[in-house]
Each structure stands twice: as structure tokens, then as C-alpha cells.
Amino acid sequence: EQEWVLIALVVGVAVFLPMFGAMMLITSRDSALFVASFPSNTGGPYIESFPPYYGPFPEESPPLASCPVSSAPITQKPFGDFSHEGVCAYDFGSQRGALVYATHDGCVAALRSDVPNDTFIEGEFGNYVRLAGTSPAGHYYTIYAHLVQGSGLSAGSCVKAGDIIGRVDTTGFTFDSTGRRGGGTHLHYQYNDDQKTCPSLPEGCGY
């Protein structure tokens, strides 16, 4: 009888330990799948709006010359199941405090940096940076959301691709996999232009 108990224990560990490890990964590093199940009445999970931006604009630069974070899994994509419903946005399951980089030469079109860390706000990005860029087709914007409090940037200031513009946190509309508000550390990265294009991530960006 003791042998059967031991065998059952070993089988249970072999089956449930990987599942527990995967759940812990999601709980501590990502809220994307949970957020995807909570669309707002605007057709997506976020209702953030931005003031008009009239410049300055940088010189022409590809929108994805670099990756917004280093060595992080992509937990939500623009299309498909549990996606951003056609919005050109990616979620990266980064650790809290991970550095966030500008993916292109850009100027700060809007930002928020006064939200206390780990603060839930319904339908909003929390602390974010919105960069304006220039392409042959016109101007475009990238958003870096759920950042820590205090970015050190100011509206109208300009950065280069690869410059540090913030750190990852859980501010804004985030959940962990258990449904806890203000959990699920990740970076929300979004691209917008008038042509509604969606550039591909650079090779090696995310996994």
C-alpha cells in the first residue's frame, strides 16, 4: 500500500509541477490573457485618449529599429485568439523594473508618470510614454505602457532608437492570472499610423 501511495505521489508531482510553474510564470510576469477577456465598450481593453500633438517630429526613422525590452516572452499579439483584437500591439511578459527602450528615433508626444507603482486604473495605460516618429508615409506613434512612476522625460523632448525611456511595472489596466487587479507585470507596446499598418518586430525580439 505504501508503494502505491509513493507512486501516486510521484505521478502527481510530475503532472502538476509543470502546470504550477507555468501558472506562476503567468501570475508574476503577465496579465495579457486575463485583460483580453475584459474588453471595454470602446471595442478594446483601453479607453485612453491623447491630446493633439503638433511637433516637433524627428527625422525619418523605421518604427521598429530595436526591441522595446530585452529577453522577454510575447504574451499577447495583435491578431488571433486572446489578441489585441486587431490593434497593432504586443505585450511582453517582462520582470518588474525591466528597462524599456525606444524602438525608433522619436519625440515625446504625450506621457504620464504620476501614477504610484502597482496601481490599477480601469481602462487606462497607467504610466506611459507616447513617441512620435516619421516614416516615408508620414507620422506614426508608439506607446509604451504600464511603466513605473517617474520617467525623467518631458513632452516634446526627443530620443534615439535604443534610448531608455522607462521601466516595466503594473500601473493601469492590468491583472494577474488569478484576477488580482494591479498585478501581472508586463509592457504594453503599441504602434499607430493613419495607414493602419502593423510593422513586424525585429528578428529576435521576444519569444
Coordinates of C-alpha atoms in Angstrom, one line a residue:
E1 CA 0.0 0.0 0.0
Q2 CA 2.9 2.4 0.8
E3 CA 4.3 1.7 -2.6
W4 CA 1.1 2.7 -4.3
V5 CA 1.0 5.9 -2.3
L6 CA 4.6 6.7 -3.3
I7 CA 3.8 6.0 -7.0
A8 CA 0.7 8.3 -6.9
L9 CA 2.7 11.0 -5.2
V10 CA 5.5 10.8 -7.9
V11 CA 2.9 10.9 -10.7
G12 CA 1.1 13.8 -9.1
V13 CA 4.3 15.8 -8.8
A14 CA 5.3 15.0 -12.4
V15 CA 1.9 16.2 -13.7
F16 CA 1.1 19.2 -11.6
L17 CA 4.5 20.8 -11.0
P18 CA 4.9 21.9 -14.7
M19 CA 1.4 23.3 -14.6
F20 CA 2.1 25.1 -11.3
G21 CA 5.3 26.5 -12.8
A22 CA 3.5 27.8 -15.8
M23 CA 0.9 29.4 -13.7
M24 CA 3.5 31.2 -11.5
L25 CA 5.2 32.5 -14.7
I26 CA 1.9 34.0 -15.9
T27 CA 1.0 35.3 -12.4
S28 CA 4.3 37.1 -11.9
R29 CA 5.1 38.2 -15.4
D30 CA 1.9 38.7 -17.5
S31 CA -1.7 39.8 -17.4
A32 CA -2.3 39.8 -21.1
L33 CA -4.7 36.8 -21.4
F34 CA -6.8 37.9 -18.5
V35 CA -7.0 41.5 -19.8
A36 CA -8.0 40.2 -23.2
S37 CA -11.2 38.8 -21.7
F38 CA -12.2 42.3 -20.4
P39 CA -12.8 44.5 -23.5
S40 CA -14.2 47.9 -22.8
N41 CA -17.3 49.4 -24.5
T42 CA -14.9 51.1 -27.0
G43 CA -14.1 47.8 -28.7
G44 CA -10.9 47.1 -26.8
P45 CA -9.5 46.9 -23.3
Y46 CA -8.2 50.5 -23.2
I47 CA -10.1 53.8 -23.3
E48 CA -7.1 56.1 -23.0
S49 CA -7.2 59.3 -25.1
F50 CA -4.3 61.6 -26.0
P51 CA -4.1 65.4 -26.6
P52 CA -3.3 66.6 -30.2
Y53 CA 0.4 66.7 -31.0
Y54 CA 1.8 69.3 -33.4
G55 CA 5.5 68.6 -33.1
P56 CA 8.4 68.5 -33.0
F57 CA 8.9 65.4 -35.1
P58 CA 12.2 63.6 -35.6
E59 CA 14.0 62.8 -38.9
E60 CA 12.7 59.7 -40.8
S61 CA 13.3 56.5 -38.8
P62 CA 12.0 52.9 -39.1
P63 CA 9.4 52.3 -36.3
L64 CA 11.0 49.1 -35.1
A65 CA 14.7 49.7 -35.3
S66 CA 15.1 47.9 -32.0
C67 CA 13.1 45.9 -29.4
P68 CA 11.3 47.7 -26.6
V69 CA 12.5 45.2 -24.0
S70 CA 15.3 42.7 -23.7
S71 CA 14.7 38.9 -23.5
A72 CA 11.0 38.8 -22.7
P73 CA 8.2 36.4 -23.9
I74 CA 5.5 37.8 -26.1
T75 CA 2.3 37.1 -24.2
Q76 CA -0.2 38.9 -26.5
K77 CA -0.1 39.8 -30.1
P78 CA -2.2 42.0 -32.5
F79 CA -4.2 39.2 -34.0
G80 CA -5.6 35.7 -33.2
D81 CA -7.1 34.2 -30.1
F82 CA -6.6 36.3 -26.9
S83 CA -5.2 39.1 -29.0
H84 CA -5.5 42.9 -29.0
E85 CA -8.4 42.5 -31.4
G86 CA -6.6 43.9 -34.5
V87 CA -4.8 46.7 -32.7
C88 CA -1.1 46.7 -33.6
A89 CA 0.0 45.9 -30.0
Y90 CA 2.2 43.4 -28.3
D91 CA 2.5 42.6 -24.6
F92 CA 5.9 41.5 -23.3
G93 CA 6.0 39.5 -20.1
S94 CA 8.9 41.4 -18.6
Q95 CA 10.0 41.4 -15.0
R96 CA 9.2 44.4 -12.8
G97 CA 11.8 47.1 -13.3
A98 CA 13.0 45.8 -16.6
L99 CA 14.3 48.6 -18.8
V100 CA 12.1 49.9 -21.7
Y101 CA 13.8 51.2 -24.8
A102 CA 12.6 53.5 -27.6
T103 CA 12.2 51.4 -30.8
H104 CA 12.8 54.4 -33.1
D105 CA 14.0 57.9 -33.1
G106 CA 11.1 59.8 -31.7
C107 CA 9.8 62.8 -29.8
V108 CA 7.6 62.6 -26.7
A109 CA 4.0 63.4 -27.9
A110 CA 2.4 62.5 -24.5
L111 CA 3.3 60.9 -21.3
R112 CA 2.1 60.1 -17.8
S113 CA 4.4 59.4 -14.9
D114 CA 2.5 60.3 -11.7
V115 CA 0.7 57.0 -11.1
P116 CA 2.0 55.2 -8.0
N117 CA 3.6 51.8 -8.8
D118 CA 1.3 48.8 -8.8
T119 CA -1.9 51.0 -9.1
F120 CA -4.9 49.7 -11.0
I121 CA -6.8 52.2 -13.2
E122 CA -9.8 50.9 -15.2
G123 CA -9.3 51.0 -18.9
E124 CA -6.1 53.1 -18.8
F125 CA -2.4 52.7 -19.6
G126 CA -1.2 53.9 -16.2
N127 CA 2.2 55.4 -16.6
Y128 CA 3.1 55.6 -20.3
V129 CA 5.2 57.2 -22.9
R130 CA 3.9 58.0 -26.4
L131 CA 6.5 58.7 -29.0
A132 CA 6.0 60.4 -32.4
G133 CA 8.0 59.1 -35.3
T134 CA 8.4 59.9 -39.0
S135 CA 8.3 57.5 -41.9
P136 CA 8.1 58.0 -45.7
A137 CA 4.3 57.7 -45.4
G138 CA 4.0 60.3 -42.7
H139 CA 4.0 60.3 -39.0
Y140 CA 3.4 57.4 -36.6
Y141 CA 3.2 56.9 -32.9
T142 CA 4.4 54.2 -30.5
I143 CA 3.1 53.7 -26.9
Y144 CA 4.9 52.1 -24.0
A145 CA 2.5 51.4 -21.1
H146 CA 2.3 50.1 -17.6
L147 CA 5.5 51.8 -16.5
V148 CA 6.9 52.7 -13.1
Q149 CA 6.3 56.1 -11.7
G150 CA 8.6 58.9 -12.9
S151 CA 10.1 58.6 -16.4
G152 CA 12.5 61.5 -16.4
L153 CA 11.2 62.6 -19.8
S154 CA 9.1 65.6 -20.8
A155 CA 6.7 66.4 -23.6
G156 CA 8.4 67.5 -26.7
S157 CA 11.8 66.0 -25.8
C158 CA 13.4 63.7 -28.3
V159 CA 15.1 60.4 -28.0
K160 CA 17.1 58.0 -30.2
A161 CA 16.3 54.3 -31.0
G162 CA 17.6 52.3 -28.1
D163 CA 17.4 55.0 -25.5
I164 CA 16.0 54.1 -22.1
I165 CA 12.6 55.7 -21.7
G166 CA 11.2 53.8 -18.6
R167 CA 10.9 50.7 -16.6
V168 CA 8.2 48.0 -16.5
D169 CA 5.5 47.9 -13.8
T170 CA 1.8 47.1 -13.4
T171 CA 0.2 50.6 -13.4
G172 CA -3.1 51.0 -15.2
F173 CA -5.4 48.3 -16.5
T174 CA -3.5 45.1 -15.5
F175 CA -4.5 41.8 -13.9
D176 CA -2.6 38.7 -12.9
S177 CA -3.9 35.3 -13.9
T178 CA -5.8 35.0 -10.6
G179 CA -7.8 38.2 -11.4
R180 CA -6.0 40.4 -8.9
R181 CA -6.2 44.0 -10.1
G182 CA -2.9 45.8 -10.5
G183 CA -1.0 42.5 -11.0
G184 CA 0.7 40.9 -14.0
T185 CA 3.9 42.8 -14.7
H186 CA 4.3 43.4 -18.4
L187 CA 5.0 46.0 -21.1
H188 CA 2.2 47.0 -23.5
Y189 CA 3.8 48.2 -26.7
Q190 CA 1.6 49.7 -29.4
Y191 CA 2.0 51.1 -32.9
N192 CA -0.4 53.5 -34.7
D193 CA -0.4 55.3 -38.0
D194 CA -3.0 56.7 -40.4
Q195 CA -2.5 53.8 -42.8
K196 CA -3.3 51.3 -40.1
T197 CA -0.2 49.3 -40.9
C198 CA 1.4 46.9 -38.4
P199 CA 5.2 46.5 -38.7
S200 CA 6.8 43.3 -37.8
L201 CA 9.0 43.0 -34.7
P202 CA 12.8 42.8 -35.4
E203 CA 14.3 39.4 -35.5
G204 CA 15.0 38.1 -32.1
C205 CA 12.6 40.5 -30.4
G206 CA 10.5 38.5 -27.9
Y207 CA 10.0 34.7 -27.9

